[in-house]
Amino acid sequence: MKLPRFSLVALALWIAAAAVTGAASAPRSWQAGTGRELITPPAGLWMTGYAVRTHPADGTAQELWVKALALADPAGQRGVLLTFDLCGITREISDTIAAELQKSHGLPRSAVMFNVSHTHCSPALEGSIAGLRILPPDGVAKSAEYRKQLEVRAVKAARAALTALAPATISWGEDQATFGINRRANTEKDAPALRAAGQLKGPSDPRVPVLAVRTADGVLRALLVSYACHNTTLSFYQWHGDYAGCAQAELEVRHPTATVLFAIGCGADINPNPRGTVELAEQHGKALADAADRALAGKLTTVEGVFSSAFEDVTLTFSRHPTDEQLREAAEKQQPNREMHQAWAAYVTAQKKAKGEAVMRYAYPIQAWTIGNLSWTALGGEVVVDYGLRLRAETPGNLWVFGYSNDIMAYIPNERILKEGRYEGDTSMIPYGRPGPWSSGLEEKIVSKAGELIRRTRGQ
Ligand SMILES: [Zn+2]
């Protein structure tokens, strides 16, 4: 009885070895595919991003999109990047979409990456930036319906990209754009003069990384562009992708065969400057498109090697919770942005009731991809510029750092900004519906976990 079983195992091993040898003698290339779906809501939904909005959106100035870029290495290991012209996304939404892709395509959670452009001219999403405003009942219903539609369309775009996978040459390079300024260190009004004099203060990250996907005969099929700058040139009542939407639209006109995606970097304390009009959003979009085109025309590195992904949460904690008295005062006091303080008090109270002590902890998502000779890390929340600068400086090899990924739950200050406080370090927790500022120590937790995941995806 034993011998035949052994022989069967030996035969199976021989067949497997032959298959591997066969694959090695005829290596497959990298593959890529794209998909896209419109996600522009109808007029009548409430917008998000700013506390001062007093009524729902009244029309569309530019369409909003979800776009998908699927990549597969020569061994068939796949990943899908989904980019959204939206202000935020919740963990529930990204996990729901990823679960659908796991069911249909067997993709692990780590192989699906979500990045929102953070345009403030986009709809309020159920559960996202929940302390900004209490929506009227019909606003809640419309927002919930939009969320369902969004999930369906994102899954559809991702599946289209996976279905379209075809042999491709993937390459990447970098250039620079300078319309983003550190908004904590420079006033909006003074920035143009300071820029002209070369005296802008505070850290910023001018780098514009670009990933290009071409067919075997050189046709540009996809272009991914990144920049670390708040997508907030505009604050009117029309749907619009802001400068990132304008850059994508401009590049799709210049490269009509390509789907152009935008993934935002760590730009939470970086603002476009100047801002306030559609013309300025278009000007910044064109500046970003020009930088992408310069990168494309420059020296590009071709992706070789394998694809690998990792995803983990680290537990961050909040440093304090408001007392009942403080919540009552926030709900009742006559003060600027009164609706926001009322929404914060209501949300924090409801969360405490539902979750108890667990509201003091947050499962913060960190993701890493290695695409041959290029690594990405994708961090949740509104990540300040110091993270992008530090991770790239401290990580050997080639790394891009995205913020606003997988779950936008709050600002993510580094230790310096947490100590300084103000909006990004403290008071922005109110529109986000969080009990208080993060506890000290978050920067080290995030940086060390990101480093660990990057090394893991590199097989180190
Ligand atoms: Zn923001």
Coordinates of C-alpha atoms and ligand atoms in Angstrom, one line a residue:
M1 CA 0.0 0.0 0.0
K2 CA 2.8 2.4 0.8
L3 CA 4.8 2.2 -2.4
P4 CA 2.0 3.2 -4.8
R5 CA 1.2 6.2 -2.6
F6 CA 4.8 7.2 -2.6
S7 CA 4.9 6.9 -6.4
L8 CA 1.9 9.1 -6.8
V9 CA 3.5 11.8 -4.7
A10 CA 6.7 11.4 -6.7
L11 CA 4.7 11.7 -10.0
A12 CA 2.9 14.8 -8.7
L13 CA 6.2 16.4 -7.7
W14 CA 7.7 15.6 -11.1
I15 CA 4.7 17.2 -12.9
A16 CA 5.0 20.3 -10.6
A17 CA 8.7 20.6 -11.3
A18 CA 8.1 20.2 -15.0
A19 CA 5.5 23.0 -14.9
V20 CA 7.9 25.3 -13.0
T21 CA 10.7 24.5 -15.5
G22 CA 8.3 25.2 -18.4
A23 CA 7.3 28.6 -16.9
A24 CA 11.0 29.5 -16.4
S25 CA 11.8 28.7 -20.1
A26 CA 9.0 31.0 -21.3
P27 CA 8.9 33.9 -18.8
R28 CA 5.7 35.9 -18.8
S29 CA 5.8 39.7 -18.5
W30 CA 4.1 42.0 -16.1
Q31 CA 0.5 42.7 -16.9
A32 CA -1.7 45.7 -16.2
G33 CA -5.4 46.6 -16.7
T34 CA -7.6 49.6 -16.0
G35 CA -11.2 50.3 -15.2
R36 CA -13.3 53.3 -14.3
E37 CA -16.8 54.3 -13.3
L38 CA -18.6 57.6 -12.8
I39 CA -19.4 58.4 -9.2
T40 CA -20.8 61.9 -9.6
P41 CA -23.8 62.1 -7.3
P42 CA -27.0 63.9 -8.3
A43 CA -27.5 67.4 -7.0
G44 CA -29.3 67.5 -3.6
L45 CA -26.7 65.5 -1.6
W46 CA -24.9 67.3 1.2
M47 CA -21.2 68.0 0.6
T48 CA -18.4 67.3 3.0
G49 CA -15.0 68.7 4.0
Y50 CA -16.1 72.2 5.3
A51 CA -18.1 72.9 8.4
V52 CA -19.5 76.1 7.0
R53 CA -21.7 74.6 4.3
T54 CA -25.3 75.5 4.7
H55 CA -27.1 73.6 2.0
P56 CA -26.7 70.6 -0.3
A57 CA -24.9 70.6 -3.7
D58 CA -26.6 72.3 -6.5
G59 CA -24.9 70.9 -9.5
T60 CA -21.9 69.4 -11.3
A61 CA -18.9 71.4 -12.5
Q62 CA -16.7 68.3 -13.1
E63 CA -17.5 64.6 -13.0
L64 CA -16.1 62.5 -10.1
W65 CA -14.6 59.1 -10.8
V66 CA -13.5 55.9 -9.2
K67 CA -10.6 54.5 -11.3
A68 CA -8.8 51.1 -11.0
L69 CA -5.3 50.0 -11.9
A70 CA -4.7 46.3 -11.7
L71 CA -1.1 45.0 -11.8
A72 CA 0.1 41.4 -12.1
D73 CA 3.6 40.2 -11.9
P74 CA 5.1 37.4 -14.2
A75 CA 4.0 34.8 -11.7
G76 CA 0.4 36.1 -11.7
Q77 CA 0.4 37.8 -8.3
R78 CA -2.1 40.6 -8.5
G79 CA -2.9 43.9 -6.9
V80 CA -5.6 46.5 -7.5
L81 CA -5.3 50.2 -6.7
L82 CA -8.6 52.1 -6.5
T83 CA -8.5 55.9 -6.6
F84 CA -11.5 58.0 -5.8
D85 CA -12.4 61.7 -6.4
L86 CA -13.8 61.8 -2.9
C87 CA -13.0 63.6 0.3
G88 CA -13.0 60.5 2.6
I89 CA -13.7 56.9 2.9
T90 CA -14.5 54.7 5.9
R91 CA -12.9 51.4 6.8
E92 CA -16.3 49.8 6.4
I93 CA -16.6 50.9 2.8
S94 CA -13.1 49.8 1.8
D95 CA -13.4 46.5 3.6
T96 CA -16.7 45.8 1.9
I97 CA -15.3 46.5 -1.6
A98 CA -12.2 44.4 -0.8
A99 CA -14.4 41.5 0.4
E100 CA -16.3 41.5 -2.9
L101 CA -13.0 41.3 -4.7
Q102 CA -11.8 38.5 -2.5
K103 CA -15.0 36.6 -3.3
S104 CA -14.7 37.1 -7.1
H105 CA -11.0 37.1 -7.6
G106 CA -9.4 35.6 -4.5
L107 CA -7.5 38.8 -3.8
P108 CA -6.3 39.2 -0.2
R109 CA -7.2 42.5 1.6
S110 CA -3.5 43.5 1.3
A111 CA -3.7 43.4 -2.5
V112 CA -6.5 46.0 -2.7
M113 CA -5.4 49.6 -2.1
F114 CA -7.8 52.6 -1.7
N115 CA -6.8 56.2 -2.0
V116 CA -9.1 59.2 -2.0
S117 CA -8.1 62.5 -3.6
H118 CA -9.7 64.5 -0.7
T119 CA -11.6 66.9 -2.9
H120 CA -14.0 68.8 -0.6
C121 CA -16.4 69.3 -3.5
S122 CA -17.7 65.7 -3.0
P123 CA -20.6 64.1 -1.1
A124 CA -20.9 63.4 2.6
L125 CA -20.5 59.7 3.0
E126 CA -22.3 57.7 5.6
G127 CA -20.0 57.5 8.7
S128 CA -17.2 59.6 7.2
I129 CA -16.1 62.9 9.0
A130 CA -19.1 62.3 11.2
G131 CA -18.6 65.2 13.5
L132 CA -18.9 67.8 10.7
R133 CA -22.7 68.2 10.6
I134 CA -25.8 66.4 11.6
L135 CA -27.5 65.8 8.2
P136 CA -31.3 66.1 8.0
P137 CA -33.2 62.8 7.6
D138 CA -33.5 63.0 3.8
G139 CA -29.7 63.8 3.7
V140 CA -28.9 60.7 5.7
A141 CA -31.1 58.6 3.4
K142 CA -29.5 60.0 0.2
S143 CA -26.0 59.6 1.7
A144 CA -26.7 55.9 2.6
E145 CA -28.0 55.3 -0.9
Y146 CA -24.9 56.9 -2.5
R147 CA -22.7 54.7 -0.4
K148 CA -24.4 51.6 -1.8
Q149 CA -24.0 52.8 -5.3
L150 CA -20.3 53.8 -4.7
E151 CA -19.5 50.3 -3.5
V152 CA -21.1 48.7 -6.5
R153 CA -19.3 51.0 -8.9
A154 CA -15.9 50.6 -7.2
V155 CA -16.2 46.8 -7.4
K156 CA -17.2 47.1 -11.1
A157 CA -14.2 49.3 -11.9
A158 CA -11.8 46.9 -10.1
R159 CA -13.3 43.8 -11.8
A160 CA -13.0 45.6 -15.2
A161 CA -9.3 46.3 -14.5
L162 CA -8.6 42.7 -13.5
T163 CA -10.4 41.4 -16.6
A164 CA -8.4 43.8 -18.8
L165 CA -5.0 42.5 -17.5
A166 CA -2.7 42.3 -20.6
P167 CA 1.1 42.3 -21.1
A168 CA 2.6 45.7 -20.2
T169 CA 5.8 47.5 -19.6
I170 CA 5.5 49.4 -16.3
S171 CA 8.0 52.2 -15.5
W172 CA 8.2 55.0 -13.1
G173 CA 10.0 58.3 -12.6
E174 CA 9.6 61.6 -10.8
D175 CA 9.5 65.4 -11.2
Q176 CA 8.3 68.3 -9.1
A177 CA 5.5 70.8 -8.6
T178 CA 5.5 73.8 -6.2
F179 CA 2.0 75.0 -5.8
G180 CA 1.7 73.3 -2.4
I181 CA 2.8 75.3 0.6
N182 CA 3.0 74.4 4.3
R183 CA -0.2 76.0 5.7
R184 CA 0.9 75.9 9.3
A185 CA 4.0 78.0 8.7
N186 CA 2.7 80.4 6.0
T187 CA -0.5 82.4 5.8
E188 CA -2.5 82.1 2.6
K189 CA -2.2 85.9 2.0
D190 CA 1.6 86.1 2.5
A191 CA 2.5 82.9 0.6
P192 CA 2.8 84.4 -3.0
A193 CA 5.2 87.1 -1.9
L194 CA 7.2 84.6 0.3
R195 CA 7.3 82.1 -2.6
A196 CA 8.6 84.8 -5.0
A197 CA 11.3 85.7 -2.5
G198 CA 12.2 82.1 -1.9
Q199 CA 11.2 82.5 1.8
L200 CA 8.4 80.0 2.2
K201 CA 8.6 78.3 5.7
G202 CA 8.0 74.9 7.0
P203 CA 8.4 71.4 5.4
S204 CA 6.7 70.5 2.1
D205 CA 7.3 67.8 -0.5
P206 CA 7.4 69.0 -4.1
R207 CA 8.0 65.5 -5.5
V208 CA 5.6 64.2 -8.2
P209 CA 6.0 60.5 -8.7
V210 CA 4.6 59.0 -11.9
L211 CA 4.0 55.4 -12.9
A212 CA 3.4 54.7 -16.6
V213 CA 1.9 51.6 -18.1
R214 CA 2.5 50.9 -21.8
T215 CA 1.5 48.1 -24.2
A216 CA 4.2 46.0 -25.9
D217 CA 4.1 48.5 -28.8
G218 CA 4.5 51.5 -26.6
V219 CA 0.9 52.8 -26.3
L220 CA 0.4 54.6 -23.0
R221 CA -2.5 52.8 -21.3
A222 CA -2.3 54.2 -17.7
L223 CA -0.7 56.9 -15.8
L224 CA -0.6 57.2 -12.0
V225 CA 0.4 60.6 -10.6
S226 CA 0.9 61.5 -7.0
Y227 CA 1.5 64.8 -5.1
A228 CA 1.4 65.6 -1.4
C229 CA -1.0 68.6 -1.2
H230 CA -4.5 69.1 0.1
N231 CA -7.0 69.0 -2.7
T232 CA -8.8 72.1 -1.6
T233 CA -8.6 74.9 -4.1
L234 CA -12.4 75.0 -4.2
S235 CA -15.2 75.4 -1.7
F236 CA -18.3 76.0 -3.8
Y237 CA -21.5 74.0 -4.1
Q238 CA -20.7 72.1 -7.2
W239 CA -19.3 68.6 -7.5
H240 CA -15.7 68.9 -8.7
G241 CA -12.4 66.9 -8.5
D242 CA -10.4 70.1 -7.6
Y243 CA -6.8 70.4 -8.8
A244 CA -6.4 66.6 -8.8
G245 CA -9.5 66.2 -11.0
C246 CA -8.2 68.9 -13.3
A247 CA -4.8 67.2 -13.6
Q248 CA -6.4 63.9 -14.5
A249 CA -8.7 65.5 -17.0
E250 CA -5.8 67.5 -18.6
L251 CA -3.5 64.4 -18.8
E252 CA -6.3 62.4 -20.4
V253 CA -6.7 65.1 -23.1
R254 CA -2.9 65.0 -23.7
H255 CA -2.8 61.2 -23.6
P256 CA -6.1 60.0 -25.0
T257 CA -5.2 56.3 -24.9
A258 CA -4.5 56.4 -21.1
T259 CA -6.6 56.2 -18.0
V260 CA -5.0 58.7 -15.6
L261 CA -5.2 58.1 -11.8
F262 CA -4.3 60.4 -9.0
A263 CA -3.1 59.1 -5.6
I264 CA -2.5 61.8 -2.9
G265 CA 0.6 61.8 -0.8
C266 CA 1.1 63.0 2.8
G267 CA -0.2 66.5 2.3
A268 CA -2.5 67.1 5.3
D269 CA -0.7 70.3 6.3
I270 CA 0.1 71.4 2.7
N271 CA -2.4 73.6 0.9
P272 CA -2.5 74.7 -2.8
N273 CA -1.8 78.3 -3.1
P274 CA -3.4 80.5 -4.2
R275 CA -6.9 79.1 -4.1
G276 CA -10.6 79.9 -4.4
T277 CA -11.6 79.7 -8.0
V278 CA -12.1 77.0 -10.7
E279 CA -9.4 78.9 -12.8
L280 CA -6.9 78.3 -10.0
A281 CA -7.8 74.6 -9.7
E282 CA -7.2 74.4 -13.4
Q283 CA -3.9 76.2 -13.1
H284 CA -2.7 73.9 -10.4
G285 CA -4.0 70.9 -12.3
K286 CA -2.0 72.0 -15.3
A287 CA 1.1 72.5 -13.2
L288 CA 0.7 68.9 -11.9
A289 CA 0.1 67.6 -15.5
D290 CA 3.2 69.5 -16.7
A291 CA 5.3 67.9 -13.9
A292 CA 3.9 64.4 -14.8
D293 CA 4.8 65.0 -18.5
R294 CA 8.3 66.1 -17.6
A295 CA 8.7 62.9 -15.6
L296 CA 7.4 60.9 -18.5
A297 CA 9.8 62.5 -20.9
G298 CA 12.7 62.0 -18.5
K299 CA 14.6 58.9 -17.3
L300 CA 12.2 56.2 -16.3
T301 CA 13.0 53.0 -14.4
T302 CA 11.3 49.8 -15.7
V303 CA 9.6 47.5 -13.2
E304 CA 11.3 44.1 -12.9
G305 CA 10.8 41.5 -10.2
V306 CA 7.7 40.4 -8.3
F307 CA 4.6 41.8 -6.7
S308 CA 4.0 41.5 -2.9
S309 CA 1.6 43.1 -0.5
A310 CA 1.1 43.4 3.2
F311 CA -1.6 45.1 5.4
E312 CA -1.8 45.4 9.1
D313 CA -3.5 47.6 11.7
V314 CA -1.6 49.3 14.6
T315 CA -3.6 50.3 17.6
L316 CA -3.5 54.1 18.2
T317 CA -5.1 55.6 21.3
F318 CA -6.8 58.9 22.1
S319 CA -5.3 61.0 24.9
R320 CA -8.5 62.1 26.5
H321 CA -12.3 61.9 26.4
P322 CA -14.6 64.8 27.0
T323 CA -16.7 64.8 30.2
D324 CA -20.5 64.8 30.1
E325 CA -20.4 68.5 31.1
Q326 CA -18.1 69.3 28.2
L327 CA -20.3 67.4 25.7
R328 CA -23.4 69.2 27.0
E329 CA -21.7 72.6 26.7
A330 CA -20.6 71.7 23.1
A331 CA -24.1 70.9 22.2
E332 CA -25.7 74.0 23.7
K333 CA -23.2 76.8 23.5
Q334 CA -23.7 79.6 20.9
Q335 CA -20.4 79.6 19.1
P336 CA -19.0 79.7 15.5
N337 CA -19.7 76.5 13.6
R338 CA -22.3 75.6 16.1
E339 CA -23.7 72.7 14.0
M340 CA -20.2 71.1 13.9
H341 CA -19.9 71.2 17.7
Q342 CA -23.4 69.7 18.1
A343 CA -22.6 66.9 15.6
W344 CA -19.3 66.2 17.4
A345 CA -21.1 66.0 20.8
A346 CA -23.9 63.8 19.4
Y347 CA -21.5 61.4 17.6
V348 CA -19.0 61.1 20.5
T349 CA -21.9 60.4 23.0
A350 CA -23.4 57.8 20.7
Q351 CA -20.0 56.1 20.1
K352 CA -19.3 56.0 23.9
K353 CA -22.7 54.4 24.5
A354 CA -22.2 51.8 21.8
K355 CA -18.6 50.9 22.3
G356 CA -17.6 51.9 25.9
E357 CA -13.9 52.1 26.6
A358 CA -13.1 50.8 23.1
V359 CA -13.7 54.4 21.8
M360 CA -10.3 55.3 23.2
R361 CA -8.5 53.0 20.7
Y362 CA -8.4 53.0 16.9
A363 CA -7.3 50.2 14.5
Y364 CA -5.1 52.3 12.2
P365 CA -4.5 50.7 8.7
I366 CA -1.0 50.5 7.2
Q367 CA -0.4 48.9 3.8
A368 CA 2.7 48.2 1.7
W369 CA 3.2 47.0 -1.9
T370 CA 6.4 46.1 -3.6
I371 CA 6.1 46.3 -7.3
G372 CA 9.4 44.7 -8.4
N373 CA 12.0 47.5 -7.7
L374 CA 9.5 50.0 -6.4
S375 CA 7.7 50.0 -3.0
W376 CA 4.6 51.9 -1.9
T377 CA 3.3 52.4 1.5
A378 CA -0.3 53.6 2.0
L379 CA -1.2 55.2 5.3
G380 CA -4.8 55.9 6.6
G381 CA -6.0 59.4 7.6
E382 CA -4.9 62.9 6.7
V383 CA -1.2 62.3 7.1
V384 CA 1.1 65.4 7.5
V385 CA 4.0 65.9 5.2
D386 CA 6.7 64.8 7.8
Y387 CA 5.7 61.2 7.4
G388 CA 6.3 61.2 3.6
L389 CA 9.6 63.0 4.1
R390 CA 10.8 60.8 7.0
L391 CA 9.8 57.4 5.5
R392 CA 11.4 58.2 2.2
A393 CA 14.6 59.4 3.9
E394 CA 14.9 56.5 6.2
T395 CA 13.9 53.7 3.8
P396 CA 16.6 52.3 1.5
G397 CA 15.6 51.7 -2.1
N398 CA 12.7 53.3 -4.0
L399 CA 9.6 54.2 -2.0
W400 CA 6.5 56.3 -2.5
V401 CA 4.3 57.2 0.4
F402 CA 0.5 57.7 0.1
G403 CA -1.7 59.3 2.7
Y404 CA -5.5 59.3 2.7
S405 CA -5.6 55.5 2.1
N406 CA -8.1 52.8 3.1
D407 CA -9.7 54.7 6.0
I408 CA -9.9 58.5 6.6
M409 CA -10.6 58.6 10.3
A410 CA -8.7 61.8 11.4
Y411 CA -5.6 63.9 10.9
I412 CA -2.4 62.0 11.5
P413 CA 0.0 64.5 13.1
N414 CA 3.6 63.6 13.7
E415 CA 5.0 64.1 17.2
R416 CA 6.1 67.7 16.5
I417 CA 2.6 68.7 15.3
L418 CA 0.9 66.8 18.1
K419 CA 2.9 68.9 20.6
E420 CA 2.2 72.1 18.8
G421 CA -1.5 71.3 18.7
R422 CA -3.8 73.7 16.7
Y423 CA -5.9 72.3 13.8
E424 CA -3.9 69.3 12.5
G425 CA -2.7 68.3 16.0
D426 CA -5.9 68.9 18.0
T427 CA -9.0 70.7 17.0
S428 CA -9.6 68.8 13.7
M429 CA -10.7 65.9 16.0
I430 CA -14.0 67.7 16.3
P431 CA -15.2 67.5 12.6
Y432 CA -13.9 63.9 12.7
G433 CA -16.0 63.0 15.7
R434 CA -13.1 61.7 17.8
P435 CA -13.0 62.1 21.6
G436 CA -9.7 64.0 21.7
P437 CA -6.2 64.3 20.3
W438 CA -4.1 61.2 19.6
S439 CA -1.8 60.0 22.4
S440 CA 1.9 60.7 22.0
G441 CA 3.9 57.9 20.4
L442 CA 1.8 57.5 17.2
E443 CA 4.6 58.6 14.9
E444 CA 7.0 55.8 16.0
K445 CA 4.2 53.2 15.9
I446 CA 3.3 54.2 12.3
V447 CA 6.8 54.6 11.0
S448 CA 8.1 51.4 12.5
K449 CA 5.1 49.3 11.3
A450 CA 5.3 50.9 7.8
G451 CA 9.0 50.0 7.7
E452 CA 8.3 46.5 8.8
L453 CA 5.7 45.9 6.1
I454 CA 7.8 47.4 3.4
R455 CA 10.7 45.1 4.3
R456 CA 8.3 42.1 4.4
T457 CA 7.0 42.8 0.9
R458 CA 10.6 43.0 -0.2
G459 CA 11.3 39.6 1.3
Q460 CA 13.8 41.0 3.8
Ligands
ZN1 ZN -8.2 67.8 4.9

